[in-house]
Structure formats: structure tokens, C-alpha cells
mmCIF file of C-alpha atoms in Angstrom:
data_model
loop_
_atom_site.group_PDB
_atom_site.id
_atom_site.type_symbol
_atom_site.label_atom_id
_atom_site.label_comp_id
_atom_site.label_asym_id
_atom_site.label_seq_id
_atom_site.Cartn_x
_atom_site.Cartn_y
_atom_site.Cartn_z
ATOM 1 C CA MET A 24 -17.887 -9.857 29.499
ATOM 2 C CA THR A 25 -17.486 -9.194 33.082
ATOM 3 C CA ALA A 26 -15.723 -11.448 35.663
ATOM 4 C CA GLY A 27 -17.523 -14.081 37.537
ATOM 5 C CA ALA A 28 -18.210 -13.837 41.370
ATOM 6 C CA ALA A 29 -15.111 -15.897 42.069
ATOM 7 C CA GLY A 30 -12.818 -13.536 40.262
ATOM 8 C CA ALA A 31 -11.508 -12.715 36.731
ATOM 9 C CA VAL A 32 -9.886 -15.688 34.752
ATOM 10 C CA ILE A 33 -7.180 -14.554 32.509
ATOM 11 C CA LEU A 34 -5.747 -16.639 29.534
ATOM 12 C CA LEU A 35 -2.163 -15.494 29.081
ATOM 13 C CA VAL A 36 -0.771 -16.517 25.451
ATOM 14 C CA ASP A 37 2.863 -15.946 25.422
ATOM 15 C CA ASP A 38 5.717 -18.408 24.200
ATOM 16 C CA HIS A 39 8.224 -16.675 26.671
ATOM 17 C CA ARG A 40 8.099 -19.349 29.655
ATOM 18 C CA VAL A 41 9.888 -17.269 32.086
ATOM 19 C CA PHE A 42 8.077 -13.957 31.319
ATOM 20 C CA ALA A 43 4.843 -15.805 31.380
ATOM 21 C CA GLU A 44 5.394 -17.511 34.718
ATOM 22 C CA VAL A 45 6.508 -14.216 36.447
ATOM 23 C CA LEU A 46 3.300 -12.424 35.053
ATOM 24 C CA ARG A 47 1.342 -15.045 35.949
ATOM 25 C CA GLU A 48 2.337 -15.134 39.750
ATOM 26 C CA ALA A 49 2.220 -11.385 39.786
ATOM 27 C CA LEU A 50 -1.467 -11.235 38.465
ATOM 28 C CA LEU A 51 -2.420 -13.918 40.953
ATOM 29 C CA ALA A 52 -1.425 -11.887 43.860
ATOM 30 C CA GLN A 53 -3.858 -8.983 42.575
ATOM 31 C CA ASP A 54 -7.267 -8.778 44.228
ATOM 32 C CA GLY A 55 -10.042 -9.883 41.951
ATOM 33 C CA ILE A 56 -7.999 -12.250 39.762
ATOM 34 C CA ASP A 57 -8.990 -15.928 40.369
ATOM 35 C CA ARG A 58 -6.986 -17.881 37.915
ATOM 36 C CA VAL A 59 -4.356 -17.118 35.174
ATOM 37 C CA THR A 60 -3.913 -19.949 32.640
ATOM 38 C CA HIS A 61 -1.265 -20.121 30.217
ATOM 39 C CA ALA A 62 -0.732 -21.245 26.551
ATOM 40 C CA ALA A 63 2.505 -21.103 24.691
ATOM 41 C CA SER A 64 0.896 -21.838 21.195
ATOM 42 C CA LEU A 65 -2.235 -21.073 19.380
ATOM 43 C CA ALA A 66 -3.177 -24.643 19.487
ATOM 44 C CA ALA A 67 -2.945 -24.703 23.206
ATOM 45 C CA ALA A 68 -4.635 -21.461 23.561
ATOM 46 C CA ARG A 69 -7.663 -22.701 21.514
ATOM 47 C CA VAL A 70 -7.886 -25.854 23.920
ATOM 48 C CA LEU A 71 -8.188 -23.533 26.861
ATOM 49 C CA LEU A 72 -10.521 -21.216 25.168
ATOM 50 C CA ALA A 73 -12.999 -24.221 24.656
ATOM 51 C CA THR A 74 -12.208 -26.106 28.121
ATOM 52 C CA ASP A 75 -11.568 -23.152 30.347
ATOM 53 C CA PRO A 76 -13.112 -19.964 28.986
ATOM 54 C CA PRO A 77 -11.411 -16.906 30.256
ATOM 55 C CA ASP A 78 -12.796 -13.549 30.835
ATOM 56 C CA VAL A 79 -9.772 -11.836 28.969
ATOM 57 C CA VAL A 80 -6.934 -12.840 26.906
ATOM 58 C CA LEU A 81 -3.449 -11.373 27.187
ATOM 59 C CA LEU A 82 -1.947 -12.060 23.760
ATOM 60 C CA ASP A 83 1.620 -11.764 22.402
ATOM 61 C CA LEU A 84 1.481 -11.382 18.633
ATOM 62 C CA VAL A 85 4.728 -13.247 17.958
ATOM 63 C CA LEU A 86 4.622 -16.889 18.955
ATOM 64 C CA ALA A 87 7.573 -18.866 17.544
ATOM 65 C CA ASP A 88 6.439 -19.431 13.853
ATOM 66 C CA GLU A 89 2.808 -18.345 14.630
ATOM 67 C CA SER A 90 1.030 -14.923 14.520
ATOM 68 C CA GLY A 91 -1.214 -13.830 17.476
ATOM 69 C CA PHE A 92 -3.217 -11.897 14.537
ATOM 70 C CA GLU A 93 -4.512 -15.280 13.717
ATOM 71 C CA LEU A 94 -6.145 -15.810 17.180
ATOM 72 C CA LEU A 95 -7.460 -12.253 17.076
ATOM 73 C CA GLY A 96 -9.379 -12.812 13.980
ATOM 74 C CA GLU A 97 -10.823 -15.979 15.459
ATOM 75 C CA LEU A 98 -11.994 -14.392 18.542
ATOM 76 C CA ALA A 99 -13.368 -11.472 16.466
ATOM 77 C CA ARG A 100 -15.396 -13.987 14.590
ATOM 78 C CA SER A 101 -16.726 -15.852 17.564
ATOM 79 C CA THR A 102 -19.824 -15.110 19.618
ATOM 80 C CA ASN A 103 -19.308 -14.537 23.383
ATOM 81 C CA ALA A 104 -15.477 -14.544 22.857
ATOM 82 C CA PRO A 105 -13.410 -12.981 25.648
ATOM 83 C CA ALA A 106 -11.797 -9.538 24.948
ATOM 84 C CA ALA A 107 -8.311 -9.533 24.055
ATOM 85 C CA ILE A 108 -5.607 -7.279 25.111
ATOM 86 C CA VAL A 109 -2.105 -7.472 23.173
ATOM 87 C CA LEU A 110 0.977 -7.577 25.078
ATOM 88 C CA SER A 111 3.892 -6.890 22.821
ATOM 89 C CA GLY A 112 7.433 -5.898 22.770
ATOM 90 C CA SER A 113 6.742 -3.570 19.930
ATOM 91 C CA SER A 114 5.302 0.134 19.976
ATOM 92 C CA ASP A 115 4.830 0.289 16.181
ATOM 93 C CA PRO A 116 1.784 2.436 15.628
ATOM 94 C CA ARG A 117 1.106 0.552 12.541
ATOM 95 C CA LEU A 118 0.970 -2.843 14.423
ATOM 96 C CA ILE A 119 -1.400 -1.299 17.056
ATOM 97 C CA VAL A 120 -3.911 -0.084 14.514
ATOM 98 C CA LYS A 121 -3.887 -3.114 12.845
ATOM 99 C CA ALA A 122 -4.559 -5.136 16.097
ATOM 100 C CA LEU A 123 -7.180 -2.831 16.851
ATOM 101 C CA GLU A 124 -8.839 -3.410 13.522
ATOM 102 C CA ARG A 125 -8.581 -7.080 14.080
ATOM 103 C CA GLY A 126 -10.705 -6.870 17.110
ATOM 104 C CA ALA A 127 -8.041 -6.121 20.056
ATOM 105 C CA LYS A 128 -9.584 -4.253 22.781
ATOM 106 C CA GLY A 129 -6.376 -2.986 24.102
ATOM 107 C CA TRP A 130 -2.323 -2.796 23.569
ATOM 108 C CA LEU A 131 0.155 -2.956 26.264
ATOM 109 C CA SER A 132 3.848 -2.964 26.120
ATOM 110 C CA LYS A 133 5.623 -5.769 27.925
ATOM 111 C CA THR A 134 7.571 -3.298 30.058
ATOM 112 C CA THR A 135 4.102 -1.915 31.298
ATOM 113 C CA ARG A 136 4.032 -1.646 35.265
ATOM 114 C CA LEU A 137 1.755 -4.332 36.844
ATOM 115 C CA ASP A 138 -0.458 -1.730 38.112
ATOM 116 C CA ALA A 139 -1.065 -0.333 34.757
ATOM 117 C CA LEU A 140 -1.625 -3.714 33.323
ATOM 118 C CA VAL A 141 -4.173 -4.509 35.816
ATOM 119 C CA THR A 142 -6.113 -1.344 35.321
ATOM 120 C CA ALA A 143 -6.151 -2.361 31.574
ATOM 121 C CA VAL A 144 -7.788 -5.774 32.383
ATOM 122 C CA TRP A 145 -10.441 -4.226 34.487
ATOM 123 C CA GLN A 146 -11.162 -1.381 32.018
ATOM 124 C CA VAL A 147 -11.553 -3.796 29.158
ATOM 125 C CA LEU A 148 -13.629 -6.013 31.258
ATOM 126 C CA ASP A 149 -15.682 -3.162 31.972
ATOM 127 C CA GLY A 150 -16.463 -3.034 28.078
ATOM 128 C CA GLN A 151 -14.063 -0.181 27.366
ATOM 129 C CA MET A 152 -10.928 -0.056 25.440
ATOM 130 C CA TYR A 153 -7.255 0.581 26.566
ATOM 131 C CA LEU A 154 -4.193 2.246 25.065
ATOM 132 C CA ALA A 155 -1.410 3.146 27.281
ATOM 133 C CA PRO A 156 -0.933 7.149 27.058
ATOM 134 C CA ALA A 157 2.546 6.857 25.664
ATOM 135 C CA THR A 158 0.992 5.121 22.561
ATOM 136 C CA LEU A 159 -1.927 7.532 22.095
ATOM 137 C CA ARG A 160 0.215 10.111 20.303
ATOM 138 C CA PRO A 161 1.887 7.977 17.681
ATOM 139 C CA VAL A 162 -1.416 6.041 17.060
ATOM 140 C CA LEU A 163 -3.368 9.116 16.517
ATOM 141 C CA THR A 164 -0.438 10.669 14.359
ATOM 142 C CA HIS A 165 -0.661 7.475 12.211
ATOM 143 C CA LEU A 166 -4.327 7.457 11.824
ATOM 144 C CA LEU A 167 -4.148 11.248 10.776
ATOM 145 C CA LYS A 168 -1.471 10.711 8.262
ATOM 146 C CA ASP A 169 -3.465 7.587 6.901
ATOM 147 C CA ALA A 170 -6.696 9.897 6.577
ATOM 148 C CA ARG A 171 -4.512 12.461 4.881
ATOM 149 C CA GLU A 172 -3.256 10.164 2.260
ATOM 150 C CA ARG A 173 -6.571 8.556 1.858
ATOM 151 C CA GLU A 174 -7.953 11.914 0.985
ATOM 152 C CA GLU A 175 -5.216 12.819 -1.440
ATOM 153 C CA ALA A 176 -5.530 9.416 -2.958
ATOM 154 C CA ALA A 177 -9.303 10.090 -3.617
ATOM 155 C CA GLY A 178 -8.492 13.391 -5.037
ATOM 156 C CA PHE A 179 -5.943 12.059 -7.544
ATOM 157 C CA VAL A 180 -8.013 9.372 -8.563
ATOM 158 C CA ALA A 181 -11.279 11.286 -8.783
ATOM 159 C CA GLY A 182 -9.423 13.847 -11.088
ATOM 160 C CA LEU A 183 -8.756 11.161 -13.688
ATOM 161 C CA THR A 184 -10.856 10.564 -16.604
ATOM 162 C CA PRO A 185 -11.901 6.762 -17.096
ATOM 163 C CA ARG A 186 -9.471 6.491 -20.001
ATOM 164 C CA GLU A 187 -6.632 7.773 -17.879
ATOM 165 C CA LEU A 188 -7.324 5.493 -15.015
ATOM 166 C CA GLU A 189 -7.322 2.519 -17.429
ATOM 167 C CA VAL A 190 -3.975 3.599 -18.857
ATOM 168 C CA LEU A 191 -2.624 3.947 -15.380
ATOM 169 C CA ARG A 192 -3.812 0.662 -14.113
ATOM 170 C CA CYS A 193 -2.304 -0.945 -17.273
ATOM 171 C CA LEU A 194 1.072 0.823 -16.245
ATOM 172 C CA VAL A 195 0.797 -0.201 -12.720
ATOM 173 C CA SER A 196 0.305 -3.845 -13.909
ATOM 174 C CA GLY A 197 3.908 -3.559 -15.580
ATOM 175 C CA MET A 198 2.640 -3.257 -19.018
ATOM 176 C CA THR A 199 4.706 -1.354 -21.798
ATOM 177 C CA ARG A 200 3.165 1.584 -23.480
ATOM 178 C CA ALA A 201 2.927 -0.765 -26.715
ATOM 179 C CA GLU A 202 1.186 -3.485 -24.437
ATOM 180 C CA VAL A 203 -1.204 -0.676 -23.092
ATOM 181 C CA ALA A 204 -2.018 0.457 -26.554
ATOM 182 C CA GLN A 205 -2.597 -3.158 -27.482
ATOM 183 C CA HIS A 206 -4.673 -4.012 -24.480
ATOM 184 C CA LEU A 207 -6.830 -0.879 -24.889
ATOM 185 C CA PHE A 208 -7.281 -0.988 -28.675
ATOM 186 C CA VAL A 209 -5.922 2.612 -29.124
ATOM 187 C CA SER A 210 -2.658 4.160 -30.785
ATOM 188 C CA MET A 211 0.569 4.563 -29.290
ATOM 189 C CA ASN A 212 0.159 8.290 -29.582
ATOM 190 C CA THR A 213 -2.831 8.054 -27.569
ATOM 191 C CA VAL A 214 -1.324 6.227 -24.829
ATOM 192 C CA ARG A 215 1.610 8.592 -24.976
ATOM 193 C CA THR A 216 -0.827 11.639 -24.601
ATOM 194 C CA HIS A 217 -2.467 10.053 -21.495
ATOM 195 C CA VAL A 218 0.905 9.258 -19.895
ATOM 196 C CA GLN A 219 2.035 12.971 -20.466
ATOM 197 C CA SER A 220 -1.197 13.942 -18.828
ATOM 198 C CA LEU A 221 -0.851 11.494 -15.822
ATOM 199 C CA LEU A 222 2.716 12.879 -15.280
ATOM 200 C CA ARG A 223 1.451 16.291 -15.168
ATOM 201 C CA SER A 224 -1.298 15.768 -12.719
ATOM 202 C CA SER A 225 0.855 13.676 -10.596
ATOM 203 C CA GLU A 226 3.626 16.108 -10.769
ATOM 204 C CA GLN A 227 6.164 12.809 -11.361
ATOM 205 C CA HIS A 228 8.749 12.998 -14.098
ATOM 206 C CA SER A 229 9.004 9.410 -15.173
ATOM 207 C CA ALA A 230 6.778 6.288 -15.742
ATOM 208 C CA LEU A 231 8.491 4.630 -12.981
ATOM 209 C CA ALA A 232 7.812 7.241 -10.540
ATOM 210 C CA LEU A 233 4.291 7.476 -11.742
ATOM 211 C CA VAL A 234 3.651 3.829 -11.164
ATOM 212 C CA ALA A 235 5.049 4.015 -7.566
ATOM 213 C CA PHE A 236 2.977 7.228 -6.936
ATOM 214 C CA ALA A 237 -0.109 5.508 -8.088
ATOM 215 C CA ARG A 238 0.593 2.583 -5.885
ATOM 216 C CA SER A 239 1.033 4.566 -2.924
ATOM 217 C CA HIS A 240 -2.477 6.306 -3.641
ATOM 218 C CA GLY A 241 -4.259 3.005 -3.759
ATOM 219 C CA VAL A 242 -4.438 2.532 -7.541
ATOM 220 C CA LYS A 243 -4.218 -1.271 -8.345
ATOM 221 C CA GLY A 244 -3.144 -3.107 -11.635
ATOM 222 C CA ILE A 245 -5.704 -4.423 -13.940
ATOM 223 C CA ASP A 246 -4.909 -7.928 -12.576
ATOM 224 C CA GLU A 247 -5.510 -6.969 -8.998
ATOM 225 C CA SER A 248 -8.362 -6.786 -7.053
ATOM 226 C CA GLY A 249 -9.438 -4.038 -4.765
ATOM 227 C CA ASP A 250 -11.793 -0.797 -4.661
ATOM 228 C CA LEU A 251 -10.417 2.318 -5.980
ATOM 229 C CA PRO A 252 -11.801 5.973 -4.700
ATOM 230 C CA ALA A 253 -14.678 7.016 -7.032
ATOM 231 C CA VAL A 254 -13.648 8.364 -10.309
ATOM 232 C CA HIS A 255 -15.479 11.004 -12.125
ATOM 233 C CA ARG A 256 -17.306 9.142 -14.982
ATOM 234 C CA ALA A 257 -18.116 11.717 -17.503
ATOM 235 C CA GLU A 258 -17.409 10.895 -20.905
ATOM 236 C CA SER A 259 -13.803 11.513 -22.102
ATOM 237 C CA SER A 260 -12.418 12.032 -25.738
ATOM 238 C CA TYR A 261 -9.535 9.699 -26.833
#
């Protein structure tokens, strides 16, 4: 979406009244910005989105007892919705990545200089994304770490036999070895053998550590939903 001939319309969603008013006045003094509307709640933001559609939304994620992530999701599901830039007091790379995954087109700290904020607005209106240079390294580091963990998880799970995976998922669900044996209709000795094999392959030294390791590698309990990395489906003896 691009700004109209009269200039850009910005919706500022933030429940800090003084901060919002100061920022609003500063933005209105910039060339090319026609109006800056303000909402202190998600309900008020929804009204303005419907009655006075903006070109871009500056969104704080923490709004009293509400979450800006809810509005991000709504915008992502809407057609012709304005682009959203998160304006946050946090620089947590996990939150930044989560916001980008939910459809945010940029992330700015509330301490960002006004000229950088305006640059971000125009860049996003031009169809691009914006991340402040200071956030790039932590975000990329987080993404690379997550990619490595996913690769390790896929390798660990892919190396399990179907029966080992079943045993592991039972343990992750909180079952005792006796309950695992009963659930899978196998003997206690069979369960013990599989657990020992799982301990060796995961390089863990207890069932409790094994469960924590499995969860960190994406293994779900039998009572949980969620896709696992592909596992080798060759027949195994047990």
C-alpha cells in the first residue's frame, strides 16, 4: 500500500498517552505525513482501521492487559490491510522473529531516532521490510541457532526406530516404564532395552534428562499434537 496524494496516514496503537502524543506531534511535523490517529486499545484500533483506514500501523505489543500480537494476526488475515511496524521497548530477538512471522513488516525500538522511524515508515510503505541495524545481528544469530537446533532435532529423531520413537513419546507424556510396557503391549525388558538405547543415542544419563532432551528436540508426547521430523520407517525388531 502506498500513501495517498494528501500524504500518509499513520495509526499509532499505544497505551502510553504521553509517549503517543509526543510521537504523534513529531510525526505530523514531517513532510509527507498527513494524519496520525491514535488508539490506546485493540478495540479502538479496530474502529479506526474500519472508519479511517491508515497506510501504516505503528503497534506496541504490550497494551495494558492486551497483546498487539492479536492485532498483527488480524491484519495478516485481512485483505488490503495496512502494513504494521512494531514499536516496542523490547529488543528480544525471539519476539522480533515472532512478530515478523505474524506479519509485521518492521520492528523499531521506542528509543529509535525520529529520522530513522520516518525512514522505516517510508520503506515499509514502499513494500519493503525494516529492521534497525542494531537488531540484525541478534535476529540473525537467533535464526541461525534455531536452524541448527532444527537440524539436530531432525537428525536425532530420524535416527530412531519407529518403536524407539513410540517409547520416547510415551516417556515424554509422563508414563512410567511399566505404563509404557502396558500401553505398547510389550514386556518391561523390551522397554528397558529401548530406554537404554535412547539414553546412548541422546548421550543422556537419566530418563528425566532424556525427556528434557527429547522435548528440546521437538518430540511431543502421545497426548500432544504436532509434527515431528521425518523418522526412518524401516521395520525394527522388538
